[in-house]
N, CA, C and O atoms as a DFTB+ gen file, in Angstrom:
428 C
 N C O
     1  1     -13.258     -11.211      -5.031
     2  2     -11.910     -11.675      -5.299
     3  2     -11.464     -11.116      -6.643
     4  3     -12.234     -11.087      -7.604
     5  1     -10.227     -10.680      -6.697
     6  2      -9.674     -10.128      -7.933
     7  2      -9.389     -11.261      -8.913
     8  3      -9.013     -12.364      -8.515
     9  1      -9.572     -10.975     -10.186
    10  2      -9.351     -12.014     -11.195
    11  2      -7.860     -12.312     -11.349
    12  3      -7.006     -11.614     -10.802
    13  1      -7.579     -13.356     -12.102
    14  2      -6.186     -13.709     -12.378
    15  2      -5.533     -12.692     -13.314
    16  3      -4.308     -12.648     -13.426
    17  1      -6.338     -11.885     -13.975
    18  2      -5.839     -10.887     -14.909
    19  2      -6.242      -9.490     -14.445
    20  3      -7.176      -8.900     -14.988
    21  1      -5.542      -8.961     -13.445
    22  2      -5.877      -7.618     -12.969
    23  2      -5.444      -6.575     -14.001
    24  3      -4.744      -6.904     -14.959
    25  1      -5.858      -5.319     -13.810
    26  2      -5.403      -4.263     -14.715
    27  2      -3.874      -4.242     -14.789
    28  3      -3.194      -4.624     -13.837
    29  1      -3.350      -3.797     -15.912
    30  2      -1.897      -3.829     -16.151
    31  2      -1.112      -3.133     -15.045
    32  3      -0.073      -3.636     -14.617
    33  1      -1.588      -1.997     -14.583
    34  2      -0.859      -1.264     -13.532
    35  2      -0.780      -2.084     -12.250
    36  3       0.237      -2.068     -11.556
    37  1      -1.861      -2.802     -11.938
    38  2      -1.886      -3.643     -10.737
    39  2      -0.940      -4.828     -10.917
    40  3      -0.178      -5.163     -10.010
    41  1      -0.991      -5.452     -12.073
    42  2      -0.108      -6.591     -12.346
    43  2       1.357      -6.177     -12.264
    44  3       2.185      -6.916     -11.731
    45  1       1.677      -4.989     -12.794
    46  2       3.060      -4.499     -12.736
    47  2       3.493      -4.224     -11.301
    48  3       4.620      -4.533     -10.916
    49  1       2.590      -3.638     -10.509
    50  2       2.921      -3.349      -9.110
    51  2       3.137      -4.637      -8.323
    52  3       4.055      -4.715      -7.508
    53  1       2.302      -5.645      -8.557
    54  2       2.465      -6.929      -7.885
    55  2       3.772      -7.603      -8.300
    56  3       4.481      -8.162      -7.463
    57  1       4.083      -7.548      -9.586
    58  2       5.326      -8.154     -10.064
    59  2       6.531      -7.451      -9.436
    60  3       7.496      -8.106      -9.042
    61  1       6.477      -6.128      -9.345
    62  2       7.576      -5.365      -8.736
    63  2       7.713      -5.718      -7.262
    64  3       8.823      -5.920      -6.769
    65  1       6.586      -5.793      -6.556
    66  2       6.611      -6.157      -5.141
    67  2       7.191      -7.555      -4.969
    68  3       8.005      -7.782      -4.075
    69  1       6.780      -8.485      -5.813
    70  2       7.308      -9.844      -5.746
    71  2       8.811      -9.885      -5.968
    72  3       9.533     -10.583      -5.256
    73  1       9.279      -9.134      -6.959
    74  2      10.736      -9.080      -7.218
    75  2      11.473      -8.471      -6.026
    76  3      12.549      -8.934      -5.646
    77  1      10.888      -7.438      -5.449
    78  2      11.529      -6.794      -4.299
    79  2      11.620      -7.745      -3.107
    80  3      12.634      -7.787      -2.410
    81  1      10.561      -8.497      -2.882
    82  2      10.576      -9.474      -1.779
    83  2      11.621     -10.545      -2.056
    84  3      12.358     -10.942      -1.153
    85  1      11.690     -11.009      -3.282
    86  2      12.689     -12.030      -3.643
    87  2      14.103     -11.498      -3.421
    88  3      14.946     -12.191      -2.850
    89  1      14.360     -10.287      -3.863
    90  2      15.686      -9.686      -3.675
    91  2      16.025      -9.577      -2.193
    92  3      17.139      -9.906      -1.783
    93  1      15.071      -9.119      -1.389
    94  2      15.308      -8.985       0.052
    95  2      15.570     -10.342       0.690
    96  3      16.440     -10.472       1.551
    97  1      14.815     -11.352       0.266
    98  2      15.006     -12.707       0.813
    99  2      16.404     -13.216       0.477
   100  3      17.103     -13.744       1.341
   101  1      16.801     -13.058      -0.769
   102  2      18.118     -13.543      -1.197
   103  2      19.242     -12.789      -0.497
   104  3      20.244     -13.396      -0.120
   105  1      19.099     -11.500      -0.319
   106  2      20.120     -10.717       0.383
   107  2      20.297     -11.180       1.816
   108  3      21.378     -11.048       2.390
   109  1      19.242     -11.719       2.390
   110  2      19.303     -12.216       3.766
   111  2      19.721     -13.682       3.829
   112  3      19.802     -14.265       4.911
   113  1      19.983     -14.271       2.675
   114  2      20.429     -15.659       2.617
   115  2      19.349     -16.653       2.995
   116  3      19.649     -17.743       3.482
   117  1      18.103     -16.290       2.775
   118  2      16.991     -17.175       3.115
   119  2      16.523     -17.933       1.882
   120  3      16.536     -17.402       0.771
   121  1      16.112     -19.171       2.087
   122  2      15.487     -19.934       1.012
   123  2      13.989     -19.664       1.036
   124  3      13.465     -19.123       2.010
   125  1      13.316     -20.035      -0.016
   126  2      11.858     -19.910      -0.025
   127  2      11.252     -20.743       1.094
   128  3      10.265     -20.344       1.711
   129  1      11.848     -21.899       1.350
   130  2      11.352     -22.771       2.416
   131  2      11.513     -22.101       3.780
   132  3      10.616     -22.189       4.617
   133  1      12.648     -21.433       4.013
   134  2      12.856     -20.716       5.283
   135  2      11.813     -19.622       5.472
   136  3      11.189     -19.513       6.528
   137  1      11.636     -18.813       4.428
   138  2      10.658     -17.722       4.514
   139  2       9.259     -18.272       4.714
   140  3       8.484     -17.740       5.510
   141  1       8.935     -19.329       3.997
   142  2       7.616     -19.943       4.123
   143  2       7.356     -20.403       5.554
   144  3       6.268     -20.198       6.092
   145  1       8.353     -21.022       6.162
   146  2       8.202     -21.492       7.548
   147  2       7.969     -20.320       8.494
   148  3       7.166     -20.420       9.422
   149  1       8.665     -19.213       8.265
   150  2       8.536     -18.042       9.140
   151  2       7.178     -17.365       9.009
   152  3       6.681     -16.780       9.971
   153  1       6.568     -17.440       7.813
   154  2       5.260     -16.793       7.645
   155  2       4.104     -17.777       7.804
   156  3       2.937     -17.391       7.735
   157  1       4.433     -19.038       8.015
   158  2       3.387     -20.039       8.228
   159  2       2.662     -20.421       6.946
   160  3       1.449     -20.626       6.946
   161  1       3.405     -20.514       5.866
   162  2       2.812     -20.866       4.576
   163  2       3.705     -21.903       3.901
   164  3       4.744     -22.291       4.435
   165  1       3.287     -22.335       2.738
   166  2       4.097     -23.310       1.993
   167  2       5.097     -22.583       1.099
   168  3       4.975     -21.386       0.840
   169  1       6.069     -23.327       0.645
   170  2       7.066     -22.801      -0.285
   171  2       6.390     -22.314      -1.563
   172  3       6.859     -21.374      -2.205
   173  1       5.283     -22.962      -1.926
   174  2       4.560     -22.588      -3.146
   175  2       3.916     -21.206      -3.014
   176  3       3.826     -20.465      -3.993
   177  1       3.470     -20.861      -1.806
   178  2       2.913     -19.529      -1.569
   179  2       4.005     -18.482      -1.748
   180  3       3.777     -17.442      -2.366
   181  1       5.181     -18.750      -1.213
   182  2       6.302     -17.815      -1.361
   183  2       6.669     -17.673      -2.834
   184  3       6.919     -16.562      -3.301
   185  1       6.706     -18.764      -3.559
   186  2       7.003     -18.699      -4.997
   187  2       5.954     -17.858      -5.724
   188  3       6.287     -17.069      -6.608
   189  1       4.693     -18.031      -5.346
   190  2       3.619     -17.252      -5.975
   191  2       3.744     -15.763      -5.674
   192  3       3.565     -14.931      -6.564
   193  1       4.049     -15.427      -4.432
   194  2       4.144     -14.002      -4.116
   195  2       5.370     -13.376      -4.753
   196  3       5.341     -12.199      -5.114
   197  1       6.441     -14.133      -4.897
   198  2       7.629     -13.615      -5.573
   199  2       7.388     -13.411      -7.069
   200  3       8.090     -12.631      -7.713
   201  1       6.406     -14.106      -7.612
   202  2       6.013     -13.910      -9.013
   203  2       4.958     -12.817      -9.141
   204  3       4.606     -12.417     -10.251
   205  1       4.456     -12.338      -8.015
   206  2       3.431     -11.302      -8.054
   207  2       2.070     -11.830      -8.448
   208  3       1.278     -11.121      -9.070
   209  1       1.795     -13.062      -8.091
   210  2       0.519     -13.678      -8.453
   211  2      -0.633     -12.934      -7.771
   212  3      -0.630     -12.745      -6.555
   213  1      -1.603     -12.520      -8.565
   214  2      -2.699     -11.673      -8.079
   215  2      -3.594     -12.369      -7.063
   216  3      -4.191     -11.708      -6.213
   217  1      -3.694     -13.661      -7.134
   218  2      -4.600     -14.364      -6.230
   219  2      -3.948     -14.755      -4.903
   220  3      -4.603     -15.344      -4.043
   221  1      -2.675     -14.435      -4.735
   222  2      -2.009     -14.703      -3.460
   223  2      -2.513     -13.680      -2.451
   224  3      -2.553     -12.485      -2.745
   225  1      -2.894     -14.137      -1.277
   226  2      -3.478     -13.260      -0.268
   227  2      -2.531     -12.158       0.183
   228  3      -1.320     -12.351       0.285
   229  1      -3.117     -11.003       0.449
   230  2      -2.311      -9.870       0.900
   231  2      -1.617     -10.187       2.222
   232  3      -0.544      -9.651       2.499
   233  1      -2.213     -11.045       3.034
   234  2      -1.584     -11.408       4.304
   235  2      -0.233     -12.089       4.072
   236  3       0.692     -11.912       4.865
   237  1      -0.114     -12.856       3.002
   238  2       1.166     -13.506       2.692
   239  2       2.211     -12.455       2.315
   240  3       3.360     -12.533       2.748
   241  1       1.810     -11.477       1.511
   242  2       2.746     -10.405       1.148
   243  2       3.185      -9.632       2.393
   244  3       4.372      -9.363       2.580
   245  1       2.219      -9.280       3.240
   246  2       2.541      -8.505       4.444
   247  2       3.389      -9.312       5.422
   248  3       4.303      -8.769       6.042
   249  1       3.094     -10.600       5.566
   250  2       3.883     -11.442       6.465
   251  2       5.323     -11.549       5.966
   252  3       6.262     -11.505       6.760
   253  1       5.496     -11.690       4.652
   254  2       6.849     -11.761       4.099
   255  2       7.595     -10.458       4.367
   256  3       8.761     -10.481       4.761
   257  1       6.937      -9.330       4.157
   258  2       7.568      -8.038       4.438
   259  2       7.925      -7.920       5.918
   260  3       8.973      -7.376       6.265
   261  1       7.066      -8.424       6.777
   262  2       7.326      -8.387       8.224
   263  2       8.566      -9.200       8.566
   264  3       9.448      -8.723       9.281
   265  1       8.636     -10.427       8.058
   266  2       9.787     -11.298       8.335
   267  2      11.073     -10.651       7.829
   268  3      12.122     -10.763       8.464
   269  1      10.991      -9.981       6.697
   270  2      12.174      -9.361       6.095
   271  2      12.501      -7.995       6.699
   272  3      13.474      -7.354       6.302
   273  1      11.688      -7.554       7.655
   274  2      11.933      -6.273       8.316
   275  2      11.574      -5.070       7.462
   276  3      12.126      -3.987       7.653
   277  1      10.661      -5.247       6.527
   278  2      10.304      -4.180       5.603
   279  2       8.871      -3.682       5.755
   280  3       8.433      -2.817       4.996
   281  1       8.148      -4.212       6.717
   282  2       6.734      -3.865       6.862
   283  2       6.524      -2.390       7.184
   284  3       5.526      -1.801       6.768
   285  1       7.455      -1.787       7.921
   286  2       7.297      -0.386       8.308
   287  2       7.281       0.548       7.099
   288  3       6.818       1.683       7.210
   289  1       7.773       0.099       5.960
   290  2       7.751       0.927       4.755
   291  2       6.343       1.129       4.214
   292  3       6.126       1.996       3.368
   293  1       5.392       0.348       4.688
   294  2       4.012       0.473       4.222
   295  2       3.243       1.602       4.911
   296  3       2.098       1.875       4.552
   297  1       3.850       2.250       5.882
   298  2       3.122       3.291       6.614
   299  2       2.698       4.441       5.713
   300  3       1.732       5.138       6.021
   301  1       3.396       4.651       4.617
   302  2       3.055       5.741       3.707
   303  2       2.003       5.341       2.673
   304  3       1.429       6.209       2.015
   305  1       1.745       4.059       2.524
   306  2       0.777       3.604       1.533
   307  2      -0.625       4.044       1.951
   308  3      -1.084       3.741       3.053
   309  1      -1.284       4.749       1.067
   310  2      -2.645       5.244       1.266
   311  2      -2.775       6.157       2.486
   312  3      -3.857       6.261       3.063
   313  1      -1.697       6.814       2.880
   314  2      -1.724       7.764       3.991
   315  2      -2.613       8.939       3.593
   316  3      -2.324       9.614       2.604
   317  1      -3.681       9.198       4.334
   318  2      -4.594      10.294       3.981
   319  2      -3.888      11.648       3.879
   320  3      -4.312      12.508       3.106
   321  1      -2.837      11.841       4.637
   322  2      -2.114      13.108       4.599
   323  2      -1.345      13.284       3.292
   324  3      -0.954      14.401       2.954
   325  1      -1.123      12.192       2.549
   326  2      -0.391      12.252       1.284
   327  2      -1.318      12.140       0.072
   328  3      -0.852      12.138      -1.067
   329  1      -2.614      12.048       0.311
   330  2      -3.605      11.873      -0.752
   331  2      -4.032      13.240      -1.290
   332  3      -5.070      13.775      -0.903
   333  1      -3.220      13.792      -2.183
   334  2      -3.483      15.138      -2.693
   335  2      -4.819      15.230      -3.426
   336  3      -5.567      16.188      -3.226
   337  1      -5.124      14.258      -4.261
   338  2      -6.392      14.284      -4.993
   339  2      -7.578      14.224      -4.037
   340  3      -8.543      14.973      -4.189
   341  1      -7.505      13.336      -3.058
   342  2      -8.593      13.225      -2.087
   343  2      -8.788      14.502      -1.292
   344  3      -9.919      14.904      -1.020
   345  1      -7.685      15.141      -0.919
   346  2      -7.794      16.390      -0.155
   347  2      -8.401      17.502      -1.012
   348  3      -9.179      18.314      -0.510
   349  1      -8.052      17.546      -2.302
   350  2      -8.643      18.543      -3.188
   351  2     -10.143      18.328      -3.326
   352  3     -10.921      19.281      -3.275
   353  1     -10.543      17.082      -3.501
   354  2     -11.970      16.774      -3.609
   355  2     -12.714      17.116      -2.327
   356  3     -13.829      17.635      -2.368
   357  1     -12.105      16.829      -1.207
   358  2     -12.720      17.137       0.081
   359  2     -12.918      18.642       0.244
   360  3     -13.972      19.094       0.690
   361  1     -11.899      19.407      -0.121
   362  2     -12.010      20.874      -0.024
   363  2     -13.078      21.403      -0.968
   364  3     -13.786      22.352      -0.630
   365  1     -13.203      20.804      -2.144
   366  2     -14.203      21.256      -3.115
   367  2     -15.621      21.004      -2.611
   368  3     -16.534      21.764      -2.935
   369  1     -15.816      19.960      -1.831
   370  2     -17.148      19.627      -1.302
   371  2     -17.468      20.359      -0.011
   372  3     -18.627      20.426       0.398
   373  1     -16.455      20.902       0.625
   374  2     -16.664      21.555       1.924
   375  2     -17.529      22.802       1.740
   376  3     -17.383      23.528       0.757
   377  1     -18.426      23.041       2.693
   378  2     -19.257      24.247       2.586
   379  2     -18.387      25.499       2.684
   380  3     -17.421      25.556       3.445
   381  1     -18.756      26.476       1.904
   382  2     -18.031      27.745       1.911
   383  2     -18.492      28.569       3.097
   384  3     -19.677      28.588       3.430
   385  1     -17.570      29.236       3.721
   386  2     -17.924      30.123       4.830
   387  2     -18.505      31.409       4.268
   388  3     -18.011      31.966       3.288
   389  1     -19.528      31.847       4.893
   390  2     -20.127      33.118       4.507
   391  2     -19.786      34.105       5.599
   392  3     -20.090      33.901       6.774
   393  1     -19.152      35.173       5.183
   394  2     -18.790      36.192       6.165
   395  2     -20.002      37.076       6.419
   396  3     -20.650      37.561       5.491
   397  1     -20.278      37.264       7.655
   398  2     -21.405      38.132       7.985
   399  2     -20.937      39.573       7.972
   400  3     -19.818      39.900       8.369
   401  1     -21.822      40.405       7.508
   402  2     -21.513      41.825       7.486
   403  2     -21.757      42.384       8.870
   404  3     -22.728      42.042       9.545
   405  1     -20.868      43.234       9.264
   406  2     -21.039      43.887      10.553
   407  2     -21.998      45.039      10.332
   408  3     -21.750      45.939       9.529
   409  1     -23.088      44.989      11.060
   410  2     -24.102      46.046      10.944
   411  2     -23.904      47.001      12.077
   412  3     -23.935      46.638      13.252
   413  1     -23.704      48.216      11.697
   414  2     -23.555      49.258      12.696
   415  2     -24.927      49.860      12.944
   416  3     -25.420      50.645      12.133
   417  1     -25.540      49.499      14.051
   418  2     -26.888      50.011      14.326
   419  2     -26.863      51.166      15.330
   420  3     -27.857      51.491      15.980
   421  1     -25.691      51.757      15.419
   422  2     -25.573      52.904      16.317
   423  2     -25.785      54.180      15.499
   424  3     -24.830      54.747      14.967
   425  1     -27.041      54.630      15.403
   426  2     -27.382      55.770      14.558
   427  2     -27.125      57.038      15.264
   428  3     -27.354      58.112      14.707
């Protein structure tokens, strides 16, 4: 389990995600209680995820995105085809092809 004090970059990303979920909820005219009922959680869970609380389960974040119609935006997250660093490392570890010399044995 991640601590209550994750690395700064993680805390910032969670806070941004929470703000984005809150904005989407408000734009749809939903209360925290409405969203909570739709995701099967309490109003306090919704308040925690809107604050970007690190100990709130990822399922709550994903369920909120689903209810708000935003879950499909996650398809690019950690997409192997977009992982430039990982692809570079993979290519660096790949065995090099050795070209065989064509031997002309027709004397």
